[in-house]
mmCIF file of C-alpha atoms in Angstrom:
data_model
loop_
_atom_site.group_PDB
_atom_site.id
_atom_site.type_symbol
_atom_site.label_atom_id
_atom_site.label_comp_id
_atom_site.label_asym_id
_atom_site.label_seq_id
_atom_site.Cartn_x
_atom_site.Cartn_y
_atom_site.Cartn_z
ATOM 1 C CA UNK A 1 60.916 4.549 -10.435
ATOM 2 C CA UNK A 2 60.023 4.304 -6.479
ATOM 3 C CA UNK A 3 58.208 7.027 -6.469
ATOM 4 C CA UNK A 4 56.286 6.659 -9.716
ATOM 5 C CA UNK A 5 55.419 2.935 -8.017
ATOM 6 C CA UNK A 6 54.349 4.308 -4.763
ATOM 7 C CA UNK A 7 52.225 6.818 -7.036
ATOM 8 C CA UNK A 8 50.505 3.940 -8.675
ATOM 9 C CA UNK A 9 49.885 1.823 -6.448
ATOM 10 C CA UNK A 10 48.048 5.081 -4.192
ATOM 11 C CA UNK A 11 46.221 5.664 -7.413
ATOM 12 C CA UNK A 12 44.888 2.047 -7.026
ATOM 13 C CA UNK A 13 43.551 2.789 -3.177
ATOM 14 C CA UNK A 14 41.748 6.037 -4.023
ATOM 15 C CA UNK A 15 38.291 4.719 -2.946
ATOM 16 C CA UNK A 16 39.837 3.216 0.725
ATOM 17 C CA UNK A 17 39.463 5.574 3.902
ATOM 18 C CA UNK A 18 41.567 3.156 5.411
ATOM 19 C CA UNK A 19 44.771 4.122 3.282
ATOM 20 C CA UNK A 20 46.123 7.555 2.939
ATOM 21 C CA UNK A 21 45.301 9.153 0.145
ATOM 22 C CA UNK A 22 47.584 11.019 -2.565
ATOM 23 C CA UNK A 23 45.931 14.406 -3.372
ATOM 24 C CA UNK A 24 47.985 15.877 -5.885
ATOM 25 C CA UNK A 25 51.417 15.306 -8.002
ATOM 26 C CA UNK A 26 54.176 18.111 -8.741
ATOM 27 C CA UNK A 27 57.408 17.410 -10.912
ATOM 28 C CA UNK A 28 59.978 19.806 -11.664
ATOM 29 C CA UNK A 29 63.892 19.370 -12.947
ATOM 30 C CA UNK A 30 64.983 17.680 -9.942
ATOM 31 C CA UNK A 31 62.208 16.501 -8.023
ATOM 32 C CA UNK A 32 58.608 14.669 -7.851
ATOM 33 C CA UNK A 33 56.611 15.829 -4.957
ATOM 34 C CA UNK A 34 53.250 13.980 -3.531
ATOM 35 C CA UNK A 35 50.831 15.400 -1.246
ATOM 36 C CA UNK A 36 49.297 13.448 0.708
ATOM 37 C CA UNK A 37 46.314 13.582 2.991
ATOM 38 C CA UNK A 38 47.223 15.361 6.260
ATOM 39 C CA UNK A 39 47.622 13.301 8.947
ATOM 40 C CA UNK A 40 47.608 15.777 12.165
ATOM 41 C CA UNK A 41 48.156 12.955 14.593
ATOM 42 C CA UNK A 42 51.120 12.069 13.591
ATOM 43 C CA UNK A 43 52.046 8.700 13.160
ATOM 44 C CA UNK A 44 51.923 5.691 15.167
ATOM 45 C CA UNK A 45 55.734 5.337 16.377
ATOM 46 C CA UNK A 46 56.007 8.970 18.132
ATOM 47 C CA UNK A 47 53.107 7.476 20.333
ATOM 48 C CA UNK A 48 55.104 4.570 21.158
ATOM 49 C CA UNK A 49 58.248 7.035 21.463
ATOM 50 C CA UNK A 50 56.895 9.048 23.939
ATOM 51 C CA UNK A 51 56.580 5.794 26.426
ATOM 52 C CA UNK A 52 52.819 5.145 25.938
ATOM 53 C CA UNK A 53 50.862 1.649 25.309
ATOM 54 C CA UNK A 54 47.689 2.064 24.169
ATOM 55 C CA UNK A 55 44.845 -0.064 26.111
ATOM 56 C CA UNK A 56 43.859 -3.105 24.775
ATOM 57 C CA UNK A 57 40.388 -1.856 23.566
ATOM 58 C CA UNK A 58 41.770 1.436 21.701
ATOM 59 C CA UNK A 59 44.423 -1.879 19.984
ATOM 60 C CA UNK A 60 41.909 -3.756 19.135
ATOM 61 C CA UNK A 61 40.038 -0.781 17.148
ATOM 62 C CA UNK A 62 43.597 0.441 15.759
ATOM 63 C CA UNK A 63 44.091 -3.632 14.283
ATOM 64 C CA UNK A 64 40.676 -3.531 13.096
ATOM 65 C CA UNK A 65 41.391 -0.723 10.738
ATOM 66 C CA UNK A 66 44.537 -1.743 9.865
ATOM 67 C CA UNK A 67 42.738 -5.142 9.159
ATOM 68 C CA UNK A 68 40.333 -2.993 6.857
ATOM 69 C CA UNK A 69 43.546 -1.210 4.725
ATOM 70 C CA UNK A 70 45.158 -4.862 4.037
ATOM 71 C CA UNK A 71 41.542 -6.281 3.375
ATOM 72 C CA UNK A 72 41.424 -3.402 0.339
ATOM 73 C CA UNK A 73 44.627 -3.844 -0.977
ATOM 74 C CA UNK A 74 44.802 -7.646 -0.374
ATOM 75 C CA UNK A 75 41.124 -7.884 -2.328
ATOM 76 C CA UNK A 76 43.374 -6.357 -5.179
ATOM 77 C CA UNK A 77 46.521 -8.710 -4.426
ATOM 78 C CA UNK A 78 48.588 -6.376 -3.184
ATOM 79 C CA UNK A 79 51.219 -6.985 -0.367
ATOM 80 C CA UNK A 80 51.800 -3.669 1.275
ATOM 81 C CA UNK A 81 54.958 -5.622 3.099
ATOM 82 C CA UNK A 82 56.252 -2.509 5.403
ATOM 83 C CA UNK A 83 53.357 -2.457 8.208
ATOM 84 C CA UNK A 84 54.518 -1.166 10.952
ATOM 85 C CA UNK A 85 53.708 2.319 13.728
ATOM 86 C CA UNK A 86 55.771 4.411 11.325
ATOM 87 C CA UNK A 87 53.440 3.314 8.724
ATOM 88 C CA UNK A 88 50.057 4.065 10.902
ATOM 89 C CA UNK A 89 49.058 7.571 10.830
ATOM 90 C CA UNK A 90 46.763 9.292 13.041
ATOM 91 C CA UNK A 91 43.611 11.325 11.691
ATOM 92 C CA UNK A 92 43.248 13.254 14.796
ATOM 93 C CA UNK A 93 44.515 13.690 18.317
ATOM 94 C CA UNK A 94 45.111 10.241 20.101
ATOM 95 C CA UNK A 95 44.130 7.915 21.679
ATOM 96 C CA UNK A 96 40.581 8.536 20.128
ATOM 97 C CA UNK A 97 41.107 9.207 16.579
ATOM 98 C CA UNK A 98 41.003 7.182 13.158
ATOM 99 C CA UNK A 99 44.068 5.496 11.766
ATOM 100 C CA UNK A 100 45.229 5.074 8.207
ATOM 101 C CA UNK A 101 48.034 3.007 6.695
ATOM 102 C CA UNK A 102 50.497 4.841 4.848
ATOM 103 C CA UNK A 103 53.671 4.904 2.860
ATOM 104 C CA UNK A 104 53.084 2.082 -0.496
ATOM 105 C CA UNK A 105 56.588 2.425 -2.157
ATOM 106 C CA UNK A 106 57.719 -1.003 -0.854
ATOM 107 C CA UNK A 107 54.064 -2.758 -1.980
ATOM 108 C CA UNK A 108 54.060 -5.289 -5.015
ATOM 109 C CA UNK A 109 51.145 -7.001 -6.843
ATOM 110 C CA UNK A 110 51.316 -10.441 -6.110
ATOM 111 C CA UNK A 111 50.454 -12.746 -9.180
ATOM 112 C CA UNK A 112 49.795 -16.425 -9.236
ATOM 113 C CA UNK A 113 52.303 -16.880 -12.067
ATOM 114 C CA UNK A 114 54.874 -15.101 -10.702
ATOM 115 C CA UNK A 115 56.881 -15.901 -7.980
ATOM 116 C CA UNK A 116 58.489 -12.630 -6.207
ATOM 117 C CA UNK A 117 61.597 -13.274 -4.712
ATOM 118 C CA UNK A 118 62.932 -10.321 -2.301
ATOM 119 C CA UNK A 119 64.210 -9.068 1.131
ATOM 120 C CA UNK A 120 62.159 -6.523 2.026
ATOM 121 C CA UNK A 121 60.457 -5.002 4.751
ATOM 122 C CA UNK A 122 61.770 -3.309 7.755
ATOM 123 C CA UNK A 123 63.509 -6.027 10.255
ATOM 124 C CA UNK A 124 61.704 -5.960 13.354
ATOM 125 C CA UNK A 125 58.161 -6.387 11.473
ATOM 126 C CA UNK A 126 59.448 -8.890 8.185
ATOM 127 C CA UNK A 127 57.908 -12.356 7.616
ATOM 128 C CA UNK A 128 60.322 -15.306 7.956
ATOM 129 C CA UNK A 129 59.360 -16.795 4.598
ATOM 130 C CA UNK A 130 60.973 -13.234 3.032
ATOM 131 C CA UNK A 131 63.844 -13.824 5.042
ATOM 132 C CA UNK A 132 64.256 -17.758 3.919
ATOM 133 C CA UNK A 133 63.743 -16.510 0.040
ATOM 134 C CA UNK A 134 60.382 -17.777 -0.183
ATOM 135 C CA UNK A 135 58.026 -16.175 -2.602
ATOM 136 C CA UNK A 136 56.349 -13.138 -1.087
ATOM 137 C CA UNK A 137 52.477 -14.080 -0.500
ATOM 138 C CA UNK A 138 50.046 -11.351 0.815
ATOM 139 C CA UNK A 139 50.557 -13.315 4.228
ATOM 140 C CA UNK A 140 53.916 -11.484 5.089
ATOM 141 C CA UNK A 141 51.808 -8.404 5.808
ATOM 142 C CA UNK A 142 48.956 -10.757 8.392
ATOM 143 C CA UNK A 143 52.683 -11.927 10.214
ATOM 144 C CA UNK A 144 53.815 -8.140 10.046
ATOM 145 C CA UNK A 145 50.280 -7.213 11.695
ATOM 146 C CA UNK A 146 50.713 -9.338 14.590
ATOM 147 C CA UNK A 147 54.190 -8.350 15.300
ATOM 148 C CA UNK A 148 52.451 -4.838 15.383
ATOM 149 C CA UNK A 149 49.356 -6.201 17.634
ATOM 150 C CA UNK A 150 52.425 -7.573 20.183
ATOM 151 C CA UNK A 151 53.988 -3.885 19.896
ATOM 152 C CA UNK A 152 51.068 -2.314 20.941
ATOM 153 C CA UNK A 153 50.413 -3.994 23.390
ATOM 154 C CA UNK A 154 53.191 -3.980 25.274
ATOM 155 C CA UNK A 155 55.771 -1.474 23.841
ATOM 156 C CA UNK A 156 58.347 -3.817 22.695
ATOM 157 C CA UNK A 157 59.219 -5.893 19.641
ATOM 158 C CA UNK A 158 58.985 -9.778 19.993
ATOM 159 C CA UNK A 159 61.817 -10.571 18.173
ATOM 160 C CA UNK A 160 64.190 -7.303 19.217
ATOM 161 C CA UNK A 161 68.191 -8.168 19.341
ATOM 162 C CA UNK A 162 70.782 -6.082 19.876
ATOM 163 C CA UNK A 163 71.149 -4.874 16.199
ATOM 164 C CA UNK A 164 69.395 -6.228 13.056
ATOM 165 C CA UNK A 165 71.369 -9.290 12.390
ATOM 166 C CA UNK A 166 70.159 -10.282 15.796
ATOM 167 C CA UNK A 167 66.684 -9.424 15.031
ATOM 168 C CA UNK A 168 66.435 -11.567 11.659
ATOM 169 C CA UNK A 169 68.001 -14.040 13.111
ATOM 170 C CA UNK A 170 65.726 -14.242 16.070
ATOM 171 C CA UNK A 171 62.802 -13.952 13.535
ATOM 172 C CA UNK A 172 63.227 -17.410 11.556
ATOM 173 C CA UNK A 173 64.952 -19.107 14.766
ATOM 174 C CA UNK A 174 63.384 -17.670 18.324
ATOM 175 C CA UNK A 175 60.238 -19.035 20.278
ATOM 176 C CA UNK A 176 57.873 -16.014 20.689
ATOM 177 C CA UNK A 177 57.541 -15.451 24.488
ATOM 178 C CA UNK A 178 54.766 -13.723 26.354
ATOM 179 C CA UNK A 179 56.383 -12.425 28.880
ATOM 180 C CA UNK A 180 54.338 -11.541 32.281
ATOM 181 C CA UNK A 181 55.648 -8.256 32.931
ATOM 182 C CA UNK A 182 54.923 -7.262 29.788
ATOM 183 C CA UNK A 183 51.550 -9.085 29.439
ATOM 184 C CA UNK A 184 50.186 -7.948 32.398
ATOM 185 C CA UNK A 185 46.784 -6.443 32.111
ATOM 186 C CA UNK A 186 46.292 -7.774 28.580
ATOM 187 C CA UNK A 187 43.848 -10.606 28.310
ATOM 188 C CA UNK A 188 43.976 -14.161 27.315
ATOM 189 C CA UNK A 189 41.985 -13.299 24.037
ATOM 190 C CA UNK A 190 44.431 -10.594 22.982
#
């Protein structure tokens, strides 16, 4: 069913060149296989694996894309809720390249008469209203975007503790800090 949901909701983004797109579908006995548009840059995170913050220019192009993605899917209420550098491909060779969101299994199609109820999300990047049982709104994915914005800009997660607990906990109860040695170089605006 996870798969035949992240189909859909791909379907859905066909005419975005801000989301990956699905080419093709293959089923046999024991499997359902997607391609998906090539992505030879790799995604985000092996960037930010191999030790290296982007400048705050190439960021600010990277959000605005990413900005472009949520404004699709959000124009067609749907939460994507799991943004975050694994979920950031790279078109071409970086820094220089396009970006395009990626992976929709965890999305859902917010309604106005439905209230969705769920913990989801990947911990570092998940909205505290998730985490306090809230109903999901398509603003978990704008909180998820800045946690990415503070990520790339300085290599580390704002609400990182020693193991997930930690980090949930530090996500509905910590005071985000801007560190100077890690904001050092980055501008006021940013």
């Amino acid at each position: 069913m996870e798969i035949l949901h992240e189909i859909a909701m791909l379907s859905v983004c066909t005419d975005s060149n801000k989301i990956v797109h699905l080419k093709d579908v293959f089923q046999n006995r024991h499997e359902i296989i997607l391609v998906l548009e090539c992505a030879p840059g790799g995604d985000f995170q092996s960037v930010l694996d191999d030790d290296v913050v982007p400048f705050e220019e190439d960021v600010q192009g990277y959000l605005r894309q990413i900005l472009e993605a949520l404004d699709f899917i959000h124009e067609r209420n749907i939460a994507h809720l799991d943004i975050k550098p694994q979920n950031i491909v790279l078109m071409g060779p970086y820094p220089n390249c396009e970006i395009k969101l990626r992976d929709l299994e965890l999305a859902r199609v917010i309604k106005e008469d439905e209230d969705i109820r769920e913990i989801i999300g990947t911990p570092d990047y998940v909205a505290p209203e998730i985490l306090n049982w809230d109903p999901i709104t398509l603003s978990a994915d704008i909180w998820s975007l800045g946690v990415l914005a503070y990520v790339l800009l300085t290599g580390f997660s704002p609400f990182g503790g020693d193991d997930d607990k930690e980090t949930l906990r530090n996500i509905t109860t910590a005071t985000l800090e801007f560190p100077l040695e890690l904001f050092e170089g980055v501008s006021d605006m940013a």
